[in-house]
Amino acid sequence: MIKSFIQIKNWQDLLLLFVACACLLATAIQYPLSTTFPIGGDAAAIIQRVQHTTTDPIQTIKNISHTWYPVSYLLFSINSLIPHVYWPIAFSWWMAIGQLFTGIALGILLYRLGGMQASALAIALWAITPIIMTSFFEDGTMAQLWSLPWIIFFLERMAAKSFKGMAIFALLSVFSHPITGFVLIATLIITAMISDKRIFLLAILASIIPVIILYIRQSILYIPFTRESSSHIFELLHGFYFPWLLAAIYGWYSFLQKYKKNNLLIIGFGSFLFVSFLLGLNDYIGIGFWTHRVDIYLVLFVIIMGSIGFSGLLKNLLNPTFAAIFSCVLIIGLTLSIFHDNENIYKRYESPSTYSRIHPQELLAIDWMNKNLPVDTTVFTSAETRNYEWIPVLTPLKWILVSNTPYLFHNQISNAQNPVIIFFTRKDNVPDSVRNDSEHYNLLYENPSVKIYSIASL
């Protein structure tokens, strides 16, 4: 099969594809190879949901079923099958695999839409997105990253006019991440109203379950948000990615010309553009709602159409050999620039002098607890920093957040076995009521960033 594949493709496109895949691999695995611990506040919470998959599968299933991201969590739980898995490292590599998987999905979609050259260019354009155009690695938003391949494959199945495939990937998208699900459902509804009534049933099917879940969890509607703008959109409109936006405009024109007789494809991709455009630029119309998370769908559209547009320009302006060499040099140059920039960012996160993630001294304290405290110990912390969330991940100890109400806190202590309280002092200062009360709080361990006290009955 590989032999026949090589025979029907020219060497220029194969060279471009090889270079694009190498660049994708380089920027994806740079993250786990350059860091010793995951970046982003979500990693610990995600791991807690699935880390006991093999030892307590029933509880793990309950944990996954109570999230907004069951498909993404279910896939991540596969890491529990790795012997002696160290979850922090597994998380970083899983993020890298998600980056690779998304790039491959884009390559498959663009191979159908524009051929091998466009496929290679899409992979290359996705390869240069971390960290300047996407925040998945820095934020630890695993579920959204792993939802992107499904919406891409949904578009690929739309291009293939496979309604069964569209249904499968629509459901995978909806249950992988609610934002991705919303984008897909909105795309489906608009497409159904304008173009193909046959997919209206699919739109209803994809919508009904999220609506039920939203009705059950209405509290999410009342979560306050702070107006924000997106640095990624700035790069798209004014900076590093602007040339590819121009290529995408030409690519959209070429796409419309090529598929002008395919009403479903034109309306479907037009609907996706409309939804992703409104979300990605919502801060420009005075809303500023989660733009740092919802801008990725507009970036995906630019990659898709930018690949088609740039591929068309190469075919029209250059001979195949020169086009391949030019493209390879351009891709490698952009990737090296991104690789160098990201290297400095990862070094900053690794530096003990910064406090951008859990500090090495905090990890030392957690390791000390794991080795020296009884298994039935209950660890109390405040909610001042999310770094405390690593305690139940890296130790078998029970972890409870301290109540702000003294009466409730006393009840928590009285019901706990071997209670201790820990303070990560870079963020969470020890209150005077603890520091000056040696009768009830005995200092067990300290380093420049951590203090751990045992608690006598209060």
Short mmCIF file of C-alpha atoms in Angstrom, two decimals:
data_model
loop_
_atom_site.label_atom_id
_atom_site.label_comp_id
_atom_site.label_asym_id
_atom_site.label_seq_id
_atom_site.Cartn_x
_atom_site.Cartn_y
_atom_site.Cartn_z
CA MET A 1 0.00 0.00 0.00
CA ILE A 2 2.83 2.40 0.85
CA LYS A 3 4.54 1.54 -2.44
CA SER A 4 1.44 2.33 -4.47
CA PHE A 5 0.96 5.56 -2.50
CA ILE A 6 4.48 6.69 -3.36
CA GLN A 7 4.04 5.77 -7.01
CA ILE A 8 0.99 7.93 -7.56
CA LYS A 9 2.41 11.03 -5.85
CA ASN A 10 5.18 13.27 -7.14
CA TRP A 11 8.32 13.58 -5.08
CA GLN A 12 7.83 17.31 -4.47
CA ASP A 13 4.58 16.78 -2.56
CA LEU A 14 6.04 13.85 -0.63
CA LEU A 15 9.03 15.96 0.38
CA LEU A 16 6.74 18.76 1.52
CA LEU A 17 4.61 16.30 3.49
CA PHE A 18 7.69 14.79 5.16
CA VAL A 19 8.99 18.23 6.19
CA ALA A 20 5.55 19.30 7.48
CA CYS A 21 5.17 16.16 9.58
CA ALA A 22 8.69 16.56 10.98
CA CYS A 23 7.88 20.15 11.97
CA LEU A 24 4.61 19.05 13.58
CA LEU A 25 6.41 16.37 15.57
CA ALA A 26 9.16 18.78 16.65
CA THR A 27 6.87 21.48 18.08
CA ALA A 28 4.50 18.93 19.65
CA ILE A 29 7.03 16.85 21.56
CA GLN A 30 9.07 19.92 22.47
CA TYR A 31 6.59 20.49 25.29
CA PRO A 32 7.05 17.19 27.20
CA LEU A 33 10.77 17.07 26.38
CA SER A 34 11.41 20.62 27.60
CA THR A 35 9.42 20.47 30.85
CA THR A 36 9.58 18.30 33.93
CA PHE A 37 6.00 18.95 35.00
CA PRO A 38 2.74 19.94 33.27
CA ILE A 39 1.91 23.59 32.70
CA GLY A 40 -1.57 24.96 33.34
CA GLY A 41 -4.06 24.84 36.15
CA ASP A 42 -6.33 22.13 34.76
CA ALA A 43 -3.87 19.22 34.70
CA ALA A 44 -4.27 18.06 38.30
CA ALA A 45 -8.08 18.24 38.21
CA ILE A 46 -8.14 16.22 34.99
CA ILE A 47 -5.82 13.55 36.35
CA GLN A 48 -7.83 13.20 39.57
CA ARG A 49 -10.84 12.12 37.52
CA VAL A 50 -9.18 9.13 35.89
CA GLN A 51 -6.06 8.14 37.84
CA HIS A 52 -7.80 5.23 39.56
CA THR A 53 -9.27 3.72 36.40
CA THR A 54 -7.76 0.28 36.98
CA THR A 55 -8.08 0.21 40.79
CA ASP A 56 -11.54 1.76 41.11
CA PRO A 57 -13.25 1.65 37.68
CA ILE A 58 -16.77 2.23 39.03
CA GLN A 59 -15.80 5.48 40.75
CA THR A 60 -13.83 6.53 37.67
CA ILE A 61 -16.88 6.01 35.46
CA LYS A 62 -18.91 8.15 37.87
CA ASN A 63 -16.21 10.82 37.81
CA ILE A 64 -16.18 10.90 34.02
CA SER A 65 -19.96 10.89 33.71
CA HIS A 66 -20.19 13.99 35.94
CA THR A 67 -17.98 16.10 33.67
CA TRP A 68 -18.67 18.15 30.55
CA TYR A 69 -15.94 16.22 28.69
CA PRO A 70 -16.69 12.46 28.94
CA VAL A 71 -15.12 11.44 25.61
CA SER A 72 -11.92 13.41 26.24
CA TYR A 73 -11.63 12.01 29.79
CA LEU A 74 -12.38 8.48 28.64
CA LEU A 75 -9.59 8.63 26.08
CA PHE A 76 -7.19 10.11 28.64
CA SER A 77 -7.97 7.26 31.04
CA ILE A 78 -6.18 4.91 28.61
CA ASN A 79 -2.94 6.13 30.21
CA SER A 80 -3.83 4.12 33.32
CA LEU A 81 -2.90 0.99 31.35
CA ILE A 82 0.74 2.12 31.31
CA PRO A 83 2.64 0.16 34.00
CA HIS A 84 3.70 2.40 36.91
CA VAL A 85 2.38 5.45 35.08
CA TYR A 86 3.54 8.81 36.43
CA TRP A 87 0.52 10.93 35.69
CA PRO A 88 2.16 14.38 35.38
CA ILE A 89 4.48 13.14 32.63
CA ALA A 90 1.67 11.16 31.02
CA PHE A 91 -0.43 14.33 30.88
CA SER A 92 2.28 16.32 29.10
CA TRP A 93 2.77 13.59 26.51
CA TRP A 94 -0.99 13.23 26.05
CA MET A 95 -1.17 16.93 25.25
CA ALA A 96 1.58 16.46 22.66
CA ILE A 97 -0.29 13.50 21.15
CA GLY A 98 -3.43 15.64 20.96
CA GLN A 99 -1.46 18.28 19.06
CA LEU A 100 -0.20 15.60 16.65
CA PHE A 101 -3.66 14.05 16.24
CA THR A 102 -5.18 17.43 15.37
CA GLY A 103 -2.47 18.07 12.79
CA ILE A 104 -3.07 14.67 11.20
CA ALA A 105 -6.83 15.33 11.12
CA LEU A 106 -6.20 18.63 9.32
CA GLY A 107 -3.97 16.83 6.85
CA ILE A 108 -6.69 14.29 6.07
CA LEU A 109 -9.33 17.00 5.63
CA LEU A 110 -7.14 19.10 3.33
CA TYR A 111 -6.10 16.06 1.31
CA ARG A 112 -9.75 15.62 0.42
CA LEU A 113 -10.36 19.32 -0.21
CA GLY A 114 -7.17 20.35 -1.97
CA GLY A 115 -4.78 17.45 -2.52
CA MET A 116 -1.42 16.44 -1.11
CA GLN A 117 0.22 19.86 -1.24
CA ALA A 118 -2.62 21.54 0.65
CA SER A 119 -2.58 18.67 3.15
CA ALA A 120 1.11 19.16 3.88
CA LEU A 121 0.66 22.91 4.22
CA ALA A 122 -2.21 22.46 6.70
CA ILE A 123 -0.05 20.21 8.85
CA ALA A 124 2.75 22.77 8.70
CA LEU A 125 0.49 25.67 9.61
CA TRP A 126 -0.84 23.76 12.61
CA ALA A 127 2.74 22.87 13.60
CA ILE A 128 3.55 26.57 14.18
CA THR A 129 0.52 27.31 16.38
CA PRO A 130 1.93 26.50 19.84
CA ILE A 131 2.21 28.73 21.84
CA ILE A 132 1.72 31.91 19.85
CA MET A 133 -1.63 30.92 18.30
CA THR A 134 -2.98 28.38 20.81
CA SER A 135 -2.91 28.23 24.61
CA PHE A 136 -3.57 24.52 25.16
CA PHE A 137 -0.08 23.68 26.42
CA GLU A 138 0.11 26.68 28.74
CA ASP A 139 -3.43 26.36 30.10
CA GLY A 140 -3.56 22.56 30.28
CA THR A 141 -6.95 22.53 28.50
CA MET A 142 -6.69 18.93 27.39
CA ALA A 143 -10.38 18.34 26.72
CA GLN A 144 -10.72 21.15 24.19
CA LEU A 145 -7.52 20.17 22.39
CA TRP A 146 -8.75 16.59 22.08
CA SER A 147 -12.13 17.77 20.80
CA LEU A 148 -10.63 19.49 17.74
CA PRO A 149 -9.95 16.33 15.69
CA TRP A 150 -13.62 15.37 15.88
CA ILE A 151 -14.92 18.65 14.46
CA ILE A 152 -12.25 18.48 11.75
CA PHE A 153 -13.26 14.92 10.87
CA PHE A 154 -16.89 16.09 10.87
CA LEU A 155 -15.99 18.62 8.17
CA GLU A 156 -14.12 15.91 6.26
CA ARG A 157 -17.18 13.64 6.37
CA MET A 158 -19.31 16.57 5.21
CA ALA A 159 -17.00 16.94 2.22
CA ALA A 160 -17.43 13.21 1.58
CA LYS A 161 -21.23 13.52 1.94
CA SER A 162 -21.18 10.79 4.57
CA PHE A 163 -24.12 11.51 6.88
CA LYS A 164 -23.32 8.50 9.06
CA GLY A 165 -19.77 9.78 9.56
CA MET A 166 -21.06 13.28 10.26
CA ALA A 167 -23.37 11.89 12.95
CA ILE A 168 -20.55 9.94 14.63
CA PHE A 169 -18.13 12.85 14.74
CA ALA A 170 -20.84 15.30 15.75
CA LEU A 171 -21.59 13.24 18.85
CA LEU A 172 -17.88 12.82 19.61
CA SER A 173 -17.45 16.59 19.39
CA VAL A 174 -20.43 17.35 21.60
CA PHE A 175 -19.27 14.97 24.33
CA SER A 176 -15.61 15.96 24.11
CA HIS A 177 -15.99 19.67 24.85
CA PRO A 178 -19.10 21.87 25.13
CA ILE A 179 -17.61 24.81 23.22
CA THR A 180 -16.62 22.60 20.30
CA GLY A 181 -20.04 21.00 20.52
CA PHE A 182 -21.71 24.41 20.40
CA VAL A 183 -19.72 25.44 17.32
CA LEU A 184 -20.64 22.22 15.54
CA ILE A 185 -24.32 22.36 16.52
CA ALA A 186 -24.60 25.98 15.40
CA THR A 187 -22.91 25.06 12.12
CA LEU A 188 -25.36 22.19 11.65
CA ILE A 189 -28.44 24.27 12.37
CA ILE A 190 -27.46 27.07 9.99
CA THR A 191 -26.55 24.55 7.28
CA ALA A 192 -29.81 22.69 7.74
CA MET A 193 -31.89 25.86 7.48
CA ILE A 194 -30.15 27.14 4.35
CA SER A 195 -28.99 24.06 2.48
CA ASP A 196 -29.80 20.47 3.27
CA LYS A 197 -32.91 19.69 5.33
CA ARG A 198 -31.70 16.10 5.72
CA ILE A 199 -29.17 17.13 8.34
CA PHE A 200 -31.78 18.95 10.42
CA LEU A 201 -32.45 15.68 12.26
CA LEU A 202 -28.71 15.38 12.89
CA ALA A 203 -28.71 18.91 14.31
CA ILE A 204 -31.56 18.03 16.66
CA LEU A 205 -29.82 14.79 17.70
CA ALA A 206 -26.59 16.65 18.45
CA SER A 207 -28.47 19.35 20.38
CA ILE A 208 -30.94 17.48 22.54
CA ILE A 209 -28.54 15.85 24.98
CA PRO A 210 -26.46 19.02 25.65
CA VAL A 211 -29.70 20.93 26.21
CA ILE A 212 -30.76 18.36 28.80
CA ILE A 213 -27.37 18.54 30.51
CA LEU A 214 -27.50 22.34 30.47
CA TYR A 215 -30.96 22.23 32.04
CA ILE A 216 -29.64 19.99 34.83
CA ARG A 217 -26.55 22.15 35.36
CA GLN A 218 -28.07 25.59 35.05
CA SER A 219 -25.51 27.00 37.45
CA ILE A 220 -23.03 27.36 34.57
CA LEU A 221 -25.25 30.09 33.13
CA TYR A 222 -24.56 32.24 36.19
CA ILE A 223 -20.79 31.94 36.22
CA PRO A 224 -19.39 35.49 36.11
CA PHE A 225 -16.86 36.28 33.43
CA THR A 226 -14.40 39.10 32.94
CA ARG A 227 -14.25 40.76 29.56
CA GLU A 228 -11.11 39.62 27.79
CA SER A 229 -9.34 39.97 24.46
CA SER A 230 -7.37 37.35 22.55
CA SER A 231 -3.66 37.67 21.82
CA HIS A 232 -4.12 34.98 19.18
CA ILE A 233 -6.58 37.10 17.23
CA PHE A 234 -4.16 40.02 17.46
CA GLU A 235 -1.46 37.83 15.87
CA LEU A 236 -3.96 36.77 13.23
CA LEU A 237 -5.04 40.30 12.32
CA HIS A 238 -1.84 42.25 12.87
CA GLY A 239 1.11 39.95 13.54
CA PHE A 240 2.81 36.66 12.89
CA TYR A 241 -0.15 34.85 11.31
CA PHE A 242 -1.47 37.74 9.19
CA PRO A 243 0.06 36.47 5.89
CA TRP A 244 -1.86 33.24 6.34
CA LEU A 245 -5.06 35.20 6.87
CA LEU A 246 -4.49 36.79 3.46
CA ALA A 247 -3.83 33.35 1.99
CA ALA A 248 -7.06 32.15 3.62
CA ILE A 249 -9.06 34.90 1.93
CA TYR A 250 -7.76 33.76 -1.45
CA GLY A 251 -8.25 30.14 -0.38
CA TRP A 252 -11.91 30.81 0.48
CA TYR A 253 -12.41 32.34 -2.97
CA SER A 254 -10.75 29.31 -4.60
CA PHE A 255 -12.84 26.97 -2.47
CA LEU A 256 -16.06 28.71 -3.55
CA GLN A 257 -15.05 28.43 -7.20
CA LYS A 258 -14.05 24.80 -6.98
CA TYR A 259 -17.12 23.59 -5.06
CA LYS A 260 -19.75 26.02 -6.37
CA LYS A 261 -21.96 23.10 -7.41
CA ASN A 262 -21.69 21.43 -3.97
CA ASN A 263 -24.30 23.36 -2.03
CA LEU A 264 -23.86 21.34 1.19
CA LEU A 265 -20.11 21.94 1.31
CA ILE A 266 -20.34 25.67 0.52
CA ILE A 267 -23.07 26.33 3.08
CA GLY A 268 -21.50 23.99 5.64
CA PHE A 269 -18.09 25.64 5.57
CA GLY A 270 -19.71 29.07 5.29
CA SER A 271 -21.71 28.34 8.43
CA PHE A 272 -18.57 27.19 10.23
CA LEU A 273 -16.85 30.43 9.16
CA PHE A 274 -19.78 32.52 10.37
CA VAL A 275 -19.91 30.87 13.80
CA SER A 276 -16.14 30.80 14.36
CA PHE A 277 -15.83 34.41 13.14
CA LEU A 278 -18.47 35.68 15.59
CA LEU A 279 -16.94 33.75 18.48
CA GLY A 280 -13.31 34.53 17.74
CA LEU A 281 -13.91 38.24 17.28
CA ASN A 282 -16.63 38.73 19.88
CA ASP A 283 -14.43 41.12 21.87
CA TYR A 284 -14.33 43.42 18.83
CA ILE A 285 -18.10 43.85 19.08
CA GLY A 286 -17.95 44.70 22.78
CA ILE A 287 -18.58 41.27 24.36
CA GLY A 288 -15.18 39.77 25.19
CA PHE A 289 -16.59 36.39 26.25
CA TRP A 290 -13.93 33.65 26.61
CA THR A 291 -12.15 34.88 23.49
CA HIS A 292 -8.94 33.16 24.58
CA ARG A 293 -10.72 29.80 24.28
CA VAL A 294 -13.17 30.33 21.43
CA ASP A 295 -10.69 31.89 18.99
CA ILE A 296 -9.25 28.49 18.06
CA TYR A 297 -12.10 27.71 15.66
CA LEU A 298 -11.37 30.80 13.60
CA VAL A 299 -7.69 29.83 13.61
CA LEU A 300 -8.67 26.38 12.31
CA PHE A 301 -10.68 27.94 9.49
CA VAL A 302 -7.73 30.16 8.55
CA ILE A 303 -5.45 27.10 8.48
CA ILE A 304 -7.90 25.18 6.28
CA MET A 305 -8.44 27.95 3.76
CA GLY A 306 -4.90 29.31 4.07
CA SER A 307 -3.56 25.91 3.00
CA ILE A 308 -5.83 25.87 -0.03
CA GLY A 309 -4.97 29.45 -0.91
CA PHE A 310 -1.19 29.10 -0.54
CA SER A 311 -1.24 25.81 -2.44
CA GLY A 312 -3.10 27.51 -5.28
CA LEU A 313 -0.59 30.35 -5.38
CA LEU A 314 2.31 27.92 -5.56
CA LYS A 315 0.72 26.01 -8.42
CA ASN A 316 -0.06 29.18 -10.35
CA LEU A 317 3.19 31.06 -9.85
CA LEU A 318 6.00 28.55 -9.46
CA ASN A 319 7.21 25.36 -11.10
CA PRO A 320 6.73 22.25 -8.90
CA THR A 321 10.36 21.78 -7.93
CA PHE A 322 10.96 25.41 -6.97
CA ALA A 323 7.60 25.53 -5.18
CA ALA A 324 8.51 22.47 -3.09
CA ILE A 325 11.93 23.84 -2.15
CA PHE A 326 10.52 27.29 -1.37
CA SER A 327 7.73 25.81 0.76
CA CYS A 328 10.10 23.54 2.68
CA VAL A 329 12.50 26.39 3.42
CA LEU A 330 9.61 28.62 4.53
CA ILE A 331 8.08 25.93 6.75
CA ILE A 332 11.40 25.01 8.35
CA GLY A 333 12.24 28.67 8.96
CA LEU A 334 8.89 29.40 10.62
CA THR A 335 9.11 26.25 12.72
CA LEU A 336 12.64 27.05 13.91
CA SER A 337 11.47 30.52 14.92
CA ILE A 338 8.52 29.12 16.88
CA PHE A 339 10.69 26.38 18.37
CA HIS A 340 13.19 28.98 19.63
CA ASP A 341 10.47 31.22 21.08
CA ASN A 342 8.78 28.27 22.82
CA GLU A 343 12.12 27.09 24.18
CA ASN A 344 12.45 30.36 26.09
CA ILE A 345 8.87 30.07 27.37
CA TYR A 346 9.44 26.52 28.63
CA LYS A 347 12.68 27.60 30.31
CA ARG A 348 10.76 30.30 32.14
CA TYR A 349 8.26 27.77 33.45
CA GLU A 350 11.12 25.48 34.52
CA SER A 351 12.97 28.22 36.38
CA PRO A 352 12.61 28.02 40.20
CA SER A 353 12.79 31.81 40.33
CA THR A 354 9.38 32.10 38.70
CA TYR A 355 6.05 30.93 40.09
CA SER A 356 4.16 30.12 36.91
CA ARG A 357 3.27 26.58 37.99
CA ILE A 358 3.80 24.35 41.03
CA HIS A 359 7.21 25.13 42.52
CA PRO A 360 9.91 22.42 42.99
CA GLN A 361 9.93 23.08 46.75
CA GLU A 362 6.18 22.46 46.83
CA LEU A 363 6.74 19.18 45.03
CA LEU A 364 9.42 18.28 47.60
CA ALA A 365 6.91 18.87 50.40
CA ILE A 366 4.29 16.70 48.69
CA ASP A 367 6.89 13.98 48.24
CA TRP A 368 7.75 14.27 51.94
CA MET A 369 4.06 13.83 52.86
CA ASN A 370 3.82 10.83 50.59
CA LYS A 371 6.77 9.15 52.30
CA ASN A 372 6.29 10.20 55.92
CA LEU A 373 2.61 10.70 56.72
CA PRO A 374 0.25 7.80 57.52
CA VAL A 375 -2.01 6.73 54.66
CA ASP A 376 -5.12 7.72 56.61
CA THR A 377 -3.91 11.33 56.99
CA THR A 378 -6.33 14.08 55.98
CA VAL A 379 -4.67 17.11 54.40
CA PHE A 380 -6.40 20.48 54.72
CA THR A 381 -5.59 23.44 52.49
CA SER A 382 -7.15 26.71 51.45
CA ALA A 383 -8.22 27.38 47.86
CA GLU A 384 -5.65 30.16 47.48
CA THR A 385 -3.70 28.29 44.77
CA ARG A 386 -4.61 25.42 42.45
CA ASN A 387 -1.21 23.87 43.14
CA TYR A 388 -2.84 22.18 46.15
CA GLU A 389 -4.80 20.03 43.68
CA TRP A 390 -1.65 17.99 43.08
CA ILE A 391 -1.76 16.58 46.62
CA PRO A 392 -4.36 13.85 45.91
CA VAL A 393 -2.69 13.14 42.56
CA LEU A 394 0.80 12.55 43.96
CA THR A 395 -0.15 11.03 47.32
CA PRO A 396 -2.78 8.57 48.59
CA LEU A 397 -3.82 11.08 51.24
CA LYS A 398 -7.32 12.54 51.58
CA TRP A 399 -7.47 16.21 50.62
CA ILE A 400 -10.10 18.71 51.86
CA LEU A 401 -10.45 22.43 51.30
CA VAL A 402 -10.68 24.46 54.49
CA SER A 403 -14.02 26.11 55.09
CA ASN A 404 -13.98 29.86 55.61
CA THR A 405 -16.44 29.47 58.47
CA PRO A 406 -14.61 28.59 61.72
CA TYR A 407 -17.50 26.44 62.99
CA LEU A 408 -17.54 24.33 59.84
CA PHE A 409 -13.75 24.08 59.87
CA HIS A 410 -13.86 22.74 63.44
CA ASN A 411 -16.39 20.13 62.32
CA GLN A 412 -14.13 19.13 59.44
CA ILE A 413 -11.18 18.70 61.79
CA SER A 414 -13.14 16.72 64.36
CA ASN A 415 -14.26 14.24 61.71
CA ALA A 416 -10.80 13.80 60.19
CA GLN A 417 -8.12 11.26 60.98
CA ASN A 418 -4.57 12.50 61.50
CA PRO A 419 -5.38 16.00 60.26
CA VAL A 420 -2.61 18.22 58.91
CA ILE A 421 -2.77 21.62 57.26
CA ILE A 422 -0.33 22.77 54.59
CA PHE A 423 0.53 26.25 53.33
CA PHE A 424 2.32 27.00 50.04
CA THR A 425 3.76 30.23 51.36
CA ARG A 426 4.68 31.73 48.00
CA LYS A 427 0.94 32.27 47.54
CA ASP A 428 -0.73 31.32 50.81
CA ASN A 429 0.66 32.90 53.99
CA VAL A 430 0.35 31.13 57.33
CA PRO A 431 -2.25 33.01 59.40
CA ASP A 432 -1.32 34.25 62.85
CA SER A 433 -4.00 32.03 64.37
CA VAL A 434 -1.95 29.02 63.24
CA ARG A 435 1.58 30.37 63.59
CA ASN A 436 1.03 31.56 67.18
CA ASP A 437 -1.01 28.61 68.42
CA SER A 438 1.60 25.96 69.19
CA GLU A 439 -0.88 24.16 71.44
CA HIS A 440 -3.06 23.10 68.49
CA TYR A 441 -0.68 23.43 65.52
CA ASN A 442 2.65 21.62 65.52
CA LEU A 443 5.12 22.36 62.71
CA LEU A 444 6.03 19.04 61.08
CA TYR A 445 7.88 20.18 57.98
CA GLU A 446 9.05 23.37 56.34
CA ASN A 447 11.12 24.62 53.47
CA PRO A 448 11.31 28.15 52.01
CA SER A 449 8.02 27.64 50.16
CA VAL A 450 6.01 25.28 52.37
CA LYS A 451 4.92 24.80 55.99
CA ILE A 452 3.06 21.71 57.20
CA TYR A 453 1.37 21.58 60.61
CA SER A 454 -0.27 18.72 62.41
CA ILE A 455 -3.56 19.70 64.09
CA ALA A 456 -4.53 18.76 67.62
CA SER A 457 -8.21 18.78 68.58
CA LEU A 458 -9.57 22.33 68.55
#
